Amino acid sequence: MSEYVEHAPTGTSVGRVEKRFFTAADADHPLIVESGRSLGPVTLAYETYGTLDGQAANAVLVLHALTGDSHAAGYYDKADAKPGWWDLMIGPGKPIDTDRYFVICSNVIGGCMGSTGPASVDPATGRPYGLTFPVITVADMVRAQKRLVNNLGINRLLCVIGGSMGGMQVLEWSVRYPDMVRSAVPLATTTKHSALAIAFNEVARQAIMADPAWNGGDYYDQECQPVHGLAVARMIGHITYLSDEAMRQKFDRRLQDRCEISFAFEEADFQVESYLRYQGQKFVDRFDANSFLYVTKAADYFNLEASHGCGSAVAAFAKAKCRFLVASFSSDWLYPTYQSRAMVQAMKKNGLDVSFVELEAKWGHDAFLLPNSRLSGMIARFLDRAAVDVAKEAFGAL
């Protein structure tokens, strides 16, 4: 996920929010992950916005992208001007209207923003897990989220919504727990990574592992951290979030604070070089190198048709029961539109209620994080329709 964080053009902020923590598994009742290993205790960091109604029927689960976190909206302190990563979508009067919906967002397991991951302390050793942490999958993330949702007293979600790796979690939710999901909005995502996407992630991982300070993943007690490798990994990833047009408009070949090229390597000649270096350095202040390895591997391992349909997307979506809104973006070359069209076709072959749109956007994969009035309107109407259906069901049950 990119560093874009925008204030919404309409609606108001949810205001000050608080990060909470839930024990999703303990030593006596561990989470058995897909690799076959057990993990416990497992903590999930999460935030909620809005109020759960009396029937627990208005819950919307928001799922974050690769390097996101539970802080999707609002702010922690008035002195902190940076809002949550999807503040433009979540809040009173916004597309995901917290005057109507109870919104939940949790940090995935394997992450480093409060949920259990490789930087967490292994109770068996008293030291950070490092690479002894089990390799996790998108399915493992979703299974932990289900425990949180159930603990909040919610048996059925009005909607699950997310982009990129968050969209993968949306798809996993829809087929793994079909009776819990009324509607789903996967944005800028795919049912499985292409070779190109896997290749970029592998180069990023190798950048981290080539940093001498990485020390085989055991660096938490060291003075030197693998910041250089992590910064390069972020730079590689960030390129995939943009588009040729976006980079041309934003930077082109303009020089950075100079009139002529330097004929040197230490300083950035071009604005795009300076931008990438800045993004890489900013990233190392908030993210863990090992977590980057784990979440990128989870995204690479994701293969919905293999996990749920014996290689067939049609068979995989045969398990789903919900209504879908699928959106892709014209300039997204990481998860191009043909991948969204393929999943939509598989959904329709199962007779599912599916709406699909390819949105014109010049900013590449990052577009789902940026203001888009058409997308905002579609999400607002889609959620409204889901809420109307719930009301009709409740009225019919009287």
Short mmCIF file of C-alpha atoms in Angstrom, two decimals:
data_model
loop_
_atom_site.label_atom_id
_atom_site.label_comp_id
_atom_site.label_asym_id
_atom_site.label_seq_id
_atom_site.Cartn_x
_atom_site.Cartn_y
_atom_site.Cartn_z
CA MET A 1 0.00 0.00 0.00
CA SER A 2 1.22 3.47 -0.79
CA GLU A 3 1.88 6.42 1.44
CA TYR A 4 -1.13 8.31 0.12
CA VAL A 5 -3.43 9.49 2.89
CA GLU A 6 -6.12 11.92 1.89
CA HIS A 7 -8.82 13.84 3.72
CA ALA A 8 -12.27 13.33 2.25
CA PRO A 9 -13.77 16.13 0.16
CA THR A 10 -17.14 15.51 1.88
CA GLY A 11 -18.33 14.30 5.27
CA THR A 12 -16.62 14.74 8.61
CA SER A 13 -13.97 12.87 10.55
CA VAL A 14 -14.82 10.12 13.00
CA GLY A 15 -12.61 12.14 15.34
CA ARG A 16 -10.28 10.69 17.89
CA VAL A 17 -9.99 6.91 17.82
CA GLU A 18 -8.33 4.25 19.93
CA LYS A 19 -6.38 1.17 18.92
CA ARG A 20 -7.66 -1.91 20.75
CA PHE A 21 -6.34 -5.41 21.14
CA PHE A 22 -8.00 -8.83 21.03
CA THR A 23 -6.47 -12.19 21.90
CA ALA A 24 -7.55 -14.32 18.95
CA ALA A 25 -5.81 -17.47 20.23
CA ASP A 26 -3.93 -18.49 23.34
CA ALA A 27 -1.42 -21.20 24.20
CA ASP A 28 -4.18 -23.65 25.15
CA HIS A 29 -6.29 -22.91 22.05
CA PRO A 30 -3.77 -21.93 19.35
CA LEU A 31 -4.41 -20.92 15.79
CA ILE A 32 -3.33 -23.74 13.48
CA VAL A 33 -2.00 -22.03 10.38
CA GLU A 34 -2.02 -23.51 6.88
CA SER A 35 1.61 -24.58 7.12
CA GLY A 36 0.50 -26.95 9.89
CA ARG A 37 2.19 -25.10 12.73
CA SER A 38 0.36 -23.77 15.78
CA LEU A 39 0.49 -20.15 16.91
CA GLY A 40 -0.61 -18.87 20.27
CA PRO A 41 -1.11 -16.47 21.83
CA VAL A 42 -2.25 -14.40 18.84
CA THR A 43 -3.14 -10.75 19.29
CA LEU A 44 -5.02 -8.63 16.78
CA ALA A 45 -4.83 -4.85 16.89
CA TYR A 46 -8.08 -3.32 15.69
CA GLU A 47 -10.21 -0.18 15.60
CA THR A 48 -13.94 0.36 15.31
CA TYR A 49 -15.96 3.36 14.16
CA GLY A 50 -19.67 3.95 14.53
CA THR A 51 -22.17 1.98 16.60
CA LEU A 52 -23.27 -1.64 16.25
CA ASP A 53 -27.06 -1.78 15.99
CA GLY A 54 -29.27 -3.92 18.20
CA GLN A 55 -29.39 -6.77 15.67
CA ALA A 56 -25.64 -6.60 14.96
CA ALA A 57 -26.62 -6.28 11.30
CA ASN A 58 -24.76 -3.13 10.24
CA ALA A 59 -21.13 -4.28 10.54
CA VAL A 60 -18.69 -3.48 7.73
CA LEU A 61 -15.26 -5.12 7.83
CA VAL A 62 -12.55 -3.05 6.12
CA LEU A 63 -9.41 -4.98 5.15
CA HIS A 64 -6.08 -3.28 4.61
CA ALA A 65 -3.50 -3.66 1.87
CA LEU A 66 0.03 -5.03 2.10
CA THR A 67 1.69 -2.62 4.54
CA GLY A 68 -1.45 -1.06 6.02
CA ASP A 69 -2.74 -1.28 9.55
CA SER A 70 -5.86 -1.04 11.71
CA HIS A 71 -5.85 2.75 11.64
CA ALA A 72 -8.28 3.27 8.76
CA ALA A 73 -9.98 6.52 9.85
CA GLY A 74 -9.84 9.37 12.34
CA TYR A 75 -6.78 10.38 14.34
CA TYR A 76 -5.07 9.33 17.57
CA ASP A 77 -4.28 12.82 18.80
CA LYS A 78 -5.26 16.33 17.74
CA ALA A 79 -1.59 17.14 17.40
CA ASP A 80 -1.31 14.35 14.78
CA ALA A 81 -2.60 15.78 11.51
CA LYS A 82 -2.30 12.49 9.62
CA PRO A 83 -5.64 10.66 9.39
CA GLY A 84 -6.23 6.93 8.98
CA TRP A 85 -5.28 5.44 5.62
CA TRP A 86 -8.89 5.39 4.26
CA ASP A 87 -10.18 8.47 6.03
CA LEU A 88 -11.58 9.73 2.73
CA MET A 89 -14.02 6.78 2.67
CA ILE A 90 -14.90 6.21 6.33
CA GLY A 91 -16.78 8.64 8.56
CA PRO A 92 -20.07 10.49 9.06
CA GLY A 93 -21.54 11.40 5.68
CA LYS A 94 -18.80 9.54 3.78
CA PRO A 95 -19.33 6.52 1.51
CA ILE A 96 -18.82 4.12 4.44
CA ASP A 97 -21.06 6.21 6.68
CA THR A 98 -20.31 5.68 10.36
CA ASP A 99 -23.66 7.26 11.25
CA ARG A 100 -25.19 4.14 9.68
CA TYR A 101 -22.54 1.43 9.81
CA PHE A 102 -20.31 -0.14 12.44
CA VAL A 103 -16.87 -0.31 10.82
CA ILE A 104 -14.10 -2.68 11.90
CA CYS A 105 -10.49 -2.73 10.72
CA SER A 106 -7.76 -4.96 12.14
CA ASN A 107 -4.06 -5.32 11.47
CA VAL A 108 -3.31 -8.71 9.87
CA ILE A 109 -1.33 -11.39 11.67
CA GLY A 110 2.24 -11.32 10.44
CA GLY A 111 2.08 -7.53 10.50
CA CYS A 112 3.91 -5.17 12.82
CA MET A 113 1.27 -2.63 13.82
CA GLY A 114 0.10 -4.28 17.00
CA SER A 115 -0.90 -7.73 15.74
CA THR A 116 1.24 -10.79 16.37
CA GLY A 117 4.07 -11.07 13.85
CA PRO A 118 7.76 -11.91 13.58
CA ALA A 119 8.72 -8.93 15.79
CA SER A 120 6.49 -10.23 18.61
CA VAL A 121 7.96 -12.08 21.57
CA ASP A 122 7.83 -15.86 21.35
CA PRO A 123 6.63 -17.00 24.81
CA ALA A 124 8.67 -20.17 24.45
CA THR A 125 11.97 -18.27 24.23
CA GLY A 126 11.28 -14.80 25.58
CA ARG A 127 12.81 -13.35 22.41
CA PRO A 128 11.29 -12.01 19.17
CA TYR A 129 10.19 -14.76 16.80
CA GLY A 130 12.17 -13.56 13.81
CA LEU A 131 12.14 -16.27 11.16
CA THR A 132 10.86 -18.85 13.64
CA PHE A 133 7.47 -17.22 13.16
CA PRO A 134 5.37 -19.53 10.96
CA VAL A 135 4.80 -18.53 7.36
CA ILE A 136 1.21 -17.34 7.17
CA THR A 137 -1.32 -17.04 4.35
CA VAL A 138 -4.23 -14.77 3.50
CA ALA A 139 -6.50 -17.56 4.74
CA ASP A 140 -4.74 -17.50 8.12
CA MET A 141 -5.30 -13.74 8.30
CA VAL A 142 -9.01 -14.21 7.59
CA ARG A 143 -9.43 -17.02 10.10
CA ALA A 144 -7.96 -14.81 12.83
CA GLN A 145 -10.25 -11.95 11.76
CA LYS A 146 -13.27 -14.23 12.06
CA ARG A 147 -12.46 -14.81 15.73
CA LEU A 148 -12.40 -11.06 16.27
CA VAL A 149 -15.69 -10.51 14.44
CA ASN A 150 -17.40 -13.25 16.42
CA ASN A 151 -16.01 -11.85 19.67
CA LEU A 152 -17.65 -8.52 18.83
CA GLY A 153 -21.00 -10.31 18.76
CA ILE A 154 -21.35 -10.30 14.98
CA ASN A 155 -22.55 -13.43 13.21
CA ARG A 156 -23.03 -11.88 9.78
CA LEU A 157 -21.23 -8.97 8.15
CA LEU A 158 -23.15 -6.47 6.08
CA CYS A 159 -20.09 -6.05 3.88
CA VAL A 160 -16.40 -6.89 3.59
CA ILE A 161 -14.39 -4.38 1.61
CA GLY A 162 -10.73 -3.85 0.75
CA GLY A 163 -8.21 -3.17 -1.97
CA SER A 164 -5.06 -4.94 -3.16
CA MET A 165 -4.13 -7.55 -0.51
CA GLY A 166 -7.22 -6.32 1.33
CA GLY A 167 -9.20 -7.38 -1.74
CA MET A 168 -7.63 -10.84 -1.52
CA GLN A 169 -8.94 -11.06 2.03
CA VAL A 170 -12.38 -9.98 0.78
CA LEU A 171 -12.39 -12.82 -1.75
CA GLU A 172 -11.20 -15.30 0.89
CA TRP A 173 -13.96 -14.19 3.27
CA SER A 174 -16.60 -14.61 0.57
CA VAL A 175 -15.78 -18.25 -0.16
CA ARG A 176 -14.47 -19.43 3.22
CA TYR A 177 -17.34 -18.02 5.30
CA PRO A 178 -20.15 -17.54 2.78
CA ASP A 179 -22.88 -17.54 5.44
CA MET A 180 -21.20 -14.65 7.26
CA VAL A 181 -20.91 -12.29 4.28
CA ARG A 182 -23.88 -10.42 2.81
CA SER A 183 -21.92 -8.34 0.32
CA ALA A 184 -18.34 -7.88 -0.79
CA VAL A 185 -16.28 -5.14 -2.47
CA PRO A 186 -12.89 -6.33 -3.79
CA LEU A 187 -10.97 -3.39 -5.26
CA ALA A 188 -7.85 -3.43 -7.45
CA THR A 189 -7.14 -7.05 -6.64
CA THR A 190 -6.74 -10.54 -8.06
CA THR A 191 -7.53 -14.18 -7.31
CA LYS A 192 -3.83 -15.01 -7.65
CA HIS A 193 -0.57 -13.22 -8.25
CA SER A 194 0.89 -13.17 -11.72
CA ALA A 195 4.52 -14.12 -12.30
CA LEU A 196 5.23 -10.38 -12.65
CA ALA A 197 3.79 -9.57 -9.21
CA ILE A 198 5.68 -12.46 -7.61
CA ALA A 199 8.89 -11.32 -9.33
CA PHE A 200 8.68 -7.80 -7.91
CA ASN A 201 8.01 -9.16 -4.41
CA GLU A 202 10.93 -11.55 -4.64
CA VAL A 203 13.34 -8.79 -5.70
CA ALA A 204 12.11 -6.73 -2.73
CA ARG A 205 12.62 -9.64 -0.34
CA GLN A 206 16.11 -10.26 -1.70
CA ALA A 207 16.96 -6.61 -1.10
CA ILE A 208 16.13 -7.08 2.58
CA MET A 209 17.92 -10.40 2.94
CA ALA A 210 21.03 -9.02 1.20
CA ASP A 211 21.39 -6.32 3.86
CA PRO A 212 24.14 -7.55 6.24
CA ALA A 213 22.21 -6.12 9.19
CA TRP A 214 19.30 -8.47 8.44
CA ASN A 215 21.39 -11.25 10.03
CA GLY A 216 19.11 -14.10 8.99
CA GLY A 217 16.11 -12.30 10.47
CA ASP A 218 17.67 -12.06 13.95
CA TYR A 219 18.34 -8.34 14.22
CA TYR A 220 15.97 -7.09 16.92
CA ASP A 221 18.66 -6.86 19.61
CA GLN A 222 21.22 -5.32 17.29
CA GLU A 223 22.16 -1.69 17.14
CA CYS A 224 22.12 -1.83 13.34
CA GLN A 225 18.82 -2.69 11.67
CA PRO A 226 18.32 -3.73 8.02
CA VAL A 227 17.07 -0.27 7.12
CA HIS A 228 18.88 -0.04 3.80
CA GLY A 229 17.44 -3.31 2.49
CA LEU A 230 13.95 -2.43 3.71
CA ALA A 231 14.14 1.02 2.12
CA VAL A 232 15.13 -0.49 -1.23
CA ALA A 233 12.34 -3.06 -0.93
CA ARG A 234 9.88 -0.23 -0.38
CA MET A 235 11.22 1.67 -3.36
CA ILE A 236 10.71 -1.39 -5.55
CA GLY A 237 7.18 -1.88 -4.29
CA HIS A 238 6.28 1.76 -4.63
CA ILE A 239 7.13 1.74 -8.32
CA THR A 240 4.49 -0.96 -8.88
CA TYR A 241 1.83 1.19 -7.19
CA LEU A 242 2.21 4.01 -9.72
CA SER A 243 1.82 4.17 -13.50
CA ASP A 244 3.88 5.48 -16.38
CA GLU A 245 1.50 8.43 -16.82
CA ALA A 246 1.49 9.22 -13.11
CA MET A 247 5.28 9.21 -12.92
CA ARG A 248 5.57 11.26 -16.09
CA GLN A 249 3.13 13.89 -14.84
CA LYS A 250 4.53 13.95 -11.32
CA PHE A 251 8.25 13.85 -12.15
CA ASP A 252 9.07 13.35 -15.83
CA ARG A 253 12.86 13.91 -16.07
CA ARG A 254 12.91 17.01 -13.91
CA LEU A 255 16.04 17.50 -11.81
CA GLN A 256 16.00 17.68 -8.03
CA ASP A 257 17.31 20.98 -6.62
CA ARG A 258 19.88 21.39 -9.36
CA CYS A 259 20.27 22.83 -12.85
CA GLU A 260 22.64 20.20 -14.22
CA ILE A 261 23.30 16.51 -13.69
CA SER A 262 25.94 15.75 -11.04
CA PHE A 263 27.91 12.95 -12.73
CA ALA A 264 27.83 11.23 -9.29
CA PHE A 265 25.89 8.53 -7.46
CA GLU A 266 25.55 9.77 -3.89
CA GLU A 267 22.95 12.47 -4.51
CA ALA A 268 19.69 12.24 -6.40
CA ASP A 269 19.84 13.93 -9.78
CA PHE A 270 16.19 13.43 -10.69
CA GLN A 271 13.05 14.22 -8.75
CA VAL A 272 11.84 10.63 -9.09
CA GLU A 273 15.05 9.40 -7.46
CA SER A 274 14.61 11.79 -4.55
CA TYR A 275 10.96 10.77 -4.17
CA LEU A 276 11.75 7.07 -4.02
CA ARG A 277 14.56 7.60 -1.52
CA TYR A 278 12.22 9.64 0.65
CA GLN A 279 9.50 6.97 0.52
CA GLY A 280 12.02 4.27 1.40
CA GLN A 281 13.45 6.17 4.37
CA LYS A 282 10.01 7.09 5.67
CA PHE A 283 8.89 3.48 5.46
CA VAL A 284 11.69 2.11 7.66
CA ASP A 285 10.46 4.28 10.52
CA ARG A 286 7.14 2.46 10.69
CA PHE A 287 7.57 -1.06 9.33
CA ASP A 288 9.47 -4.21 10.25
CA ALA A 289 11.70 -5.87 7.66
CA ASN A 290 10.69 -9.41 8.60
CA SER A 291 7.00 -8.49 8.46
CA PHE A 292 7.57 -7.25 4.92
CA LEU A 293 8.93 -10.70 4.02
CA TYR A 294 5.92 -12.43 5.58
CA VAL A 295 3.12 -10.32 4.13
CA THR A 296 4.59 -10.32 0.62
CA LYS A 297 4.95 -14.10 0.79
CA ALA A 298 1.33 -14.40 1.95
CA ALA A 299 0.21 -12.34 -1.05
CA ASP A 300 2.31 -14.48 -3.40
CA TYR A 301 0.88 -17.70 -1.96
CA PHE A 302 -2.72 -16.53 -2.39
CA ASN A 303 -4.48 -18.62 -5.05
CA LEU A 304 -8.24 -18.66 -4.58
CA GLU A 305 -8.99 -21.18 -7.29
CA ALA A 306 -6.33 -23.63 -6.10
CA SER A 307 -7.39 -23.37 -2.45
CA HIS A 308 -11.15 -23.51 -3.00
CA GLY A 309 -11.80 -24.79 -6.51
CA CYS A 310 -9.17 -27.41 -7.41
CA GLY A 311 -7.73 -24.94 -9.89
CA SER A 312 -11.05 -23.56 -11.13
CA ALA A 313 -12.20 -20.02 -10.32
CA VAL A 314 -15.75 -21.01 -11.22
CA ALA A 315 -15.64 -23.87 -8.70
CA ALA A 316 -14.13 -21.56 -6.07
CA PHE A 317 -16.86 -18.94 -6.41
CA ALA A 318 -19.52 -21.66 -6.32
CA LYS A 319 -19.05 -21.46 -2.55
CA ALA A 320 -19.93 -17.75 -2.41
CA LYS A 321 -23.44 -16.49 -1.67
CA CYS A 322 -23.02 -12.73 -1.42
CA ARG A 323 -23.48 -9.82 -3.78
CA PHE A 324 -20.27 -8.38 -5.26
CA LEU A 325 -19.06 -4.97 -6.41
CA VAL A 326 -15.76 -5.43 -8.25
CA ALA A 327 -13.69 -2.44 -9.35
CA SER A 328 -10.45 -2.20 -11.29
CA PHE A 329 -8.49 0.82 -12.50
CA SER A 330 -7.43 1.49 -16.05
CA SER A 331 -3.79 2.30 -15.25
CA ASP A 332 -3.22 -0.47 -12.69
CA TRP A 333 -0.53 -2.67 -14.24
CA LEU A 334 0.11 -4.61 -11.01
CA TYR A 335 -3.41 -6.08 -10.98
CA PRO A 336 -4.69 -5.21 -14.45
CA THR A 337 -8.34 -5.19 -15.41
CA TYR A 338 -8.23 -8.53 -17.22
CA GLN A 339 -7.73 -10.20 -13.83
CA SER A 340 -10.86 -8.53 -12.43
CA ARG A 341 -12.84 -9.47 -15.53
CA ALA A 342 -11.81 -13.10 -15.09
CA MET A 343 -13.10 -13.21 -11.51
CA VAL A 344 -16.32 -11.44 -12.52
CA GLN A 345 -16.88 -14.01 -15.26
CA ALA A 346 -16.40 -16.84 -12.73
CA MET A 347 -18.84 -15.17 -10.35
CA LYS A 348 -21.47 -14.74 -13.06
CA LYS A 349 -21.16 -18.35 -14.15
CA ASN A 350 -22.38 -19.18 -10.64
CA GLY A 351 -25.39 -16.88 -10.98
CA LEU A 352 -24.06 -14.42 -8.41
CA ASP A 353 -25.23 -10.80 -8.30
CA VAL A 354 -22.17 -8.94 -9.57
CA SER A 355 -21.55 -5.31 -10.49
CA PHE A 356 -18.28 -4.51 -12.23
CA VAL A 357 -16.59 -1.28 -13.26
CA GLU A 358 -13.23 -0.36 -14.69
CA LEU A 359 -12.55 3.17 -13.49
CA GLU A 360 -10.48 5.57 -15.54
CA ALA A 361 -7.63 6.65 -13.29
CA LYS A 362 -4.11 7.77 -14.12
CA TRP A 363 -2.48 6.99 -10.77
CA GLY A 364 -2.03 3.25 -11.23
CA HIS A 365 -2.64 0.71 -8.47
CA ASP A 366 -2.74 3.48 -5.86
CA ALA A 367 -5.98 4.80 -7.34
CA PHE A 368 -8.20 2.97 -4.85
CA LEU A 369 -6.65 5.05 -2.05
CA LEU A 370 -7.25 8.39 -3.75
CA PRO A 371 -10.39 10.52 -4.12
CA ASN A 372 -12.67 9.22 -6.86
CA SER A 373 -16.23 10.50 -6.86
CA ARG A 374 -17.48 7.67 -9.06
CA LEU A 375 -16.04 4.97 -6.81
CA SER A 376 -17.30 6.75 -3.69
CA GLY A 377 -20.81 6.93 -5.11
CA MET A 378 -20.81 3.29 -6.14
CA ILE A 379 -19.67 2.10 -2.72
CA ALA A 380 -22.24 4.29 -0.95
CA ARG A 381 -25.08 2.99 -3.14
CA PHE A 382 -23.88 -0.61 -2.85
CA LEU A 383 -23.85 -0.44 0.95
CA ASP A 384 -27.23 1.28 0.94
CA ARG A 385 -28.68 -1.55 -1.12
CA ALA A 386 -27.25 -4.12 1.28
CA ALA A 387 -28.74 -2.26 4.25
CA VAL A 388 -32.15 -2.09 2.51
CA ASP A 389 -32.06 -5.85 1.99
CA VAL A 390 -31.36 -6.38 5.69
CA ALA A 391 -34.31 -4.14 6.60
CA LYS A 392 -36.59 -6.07 4.23
CA GLU A 393 -35.51 -9.37 5.76
CA ALA A 394 -36.16 -8.03 9.25
CA PHE A 395 -39.59 -6.74 8.22
CA GLY A 396 -40.45 -10.06 6.56
CA ALA A 397 -39.52 -11.92 9.74
CA LEU A 398 -42.08 -9.98 11.80
#
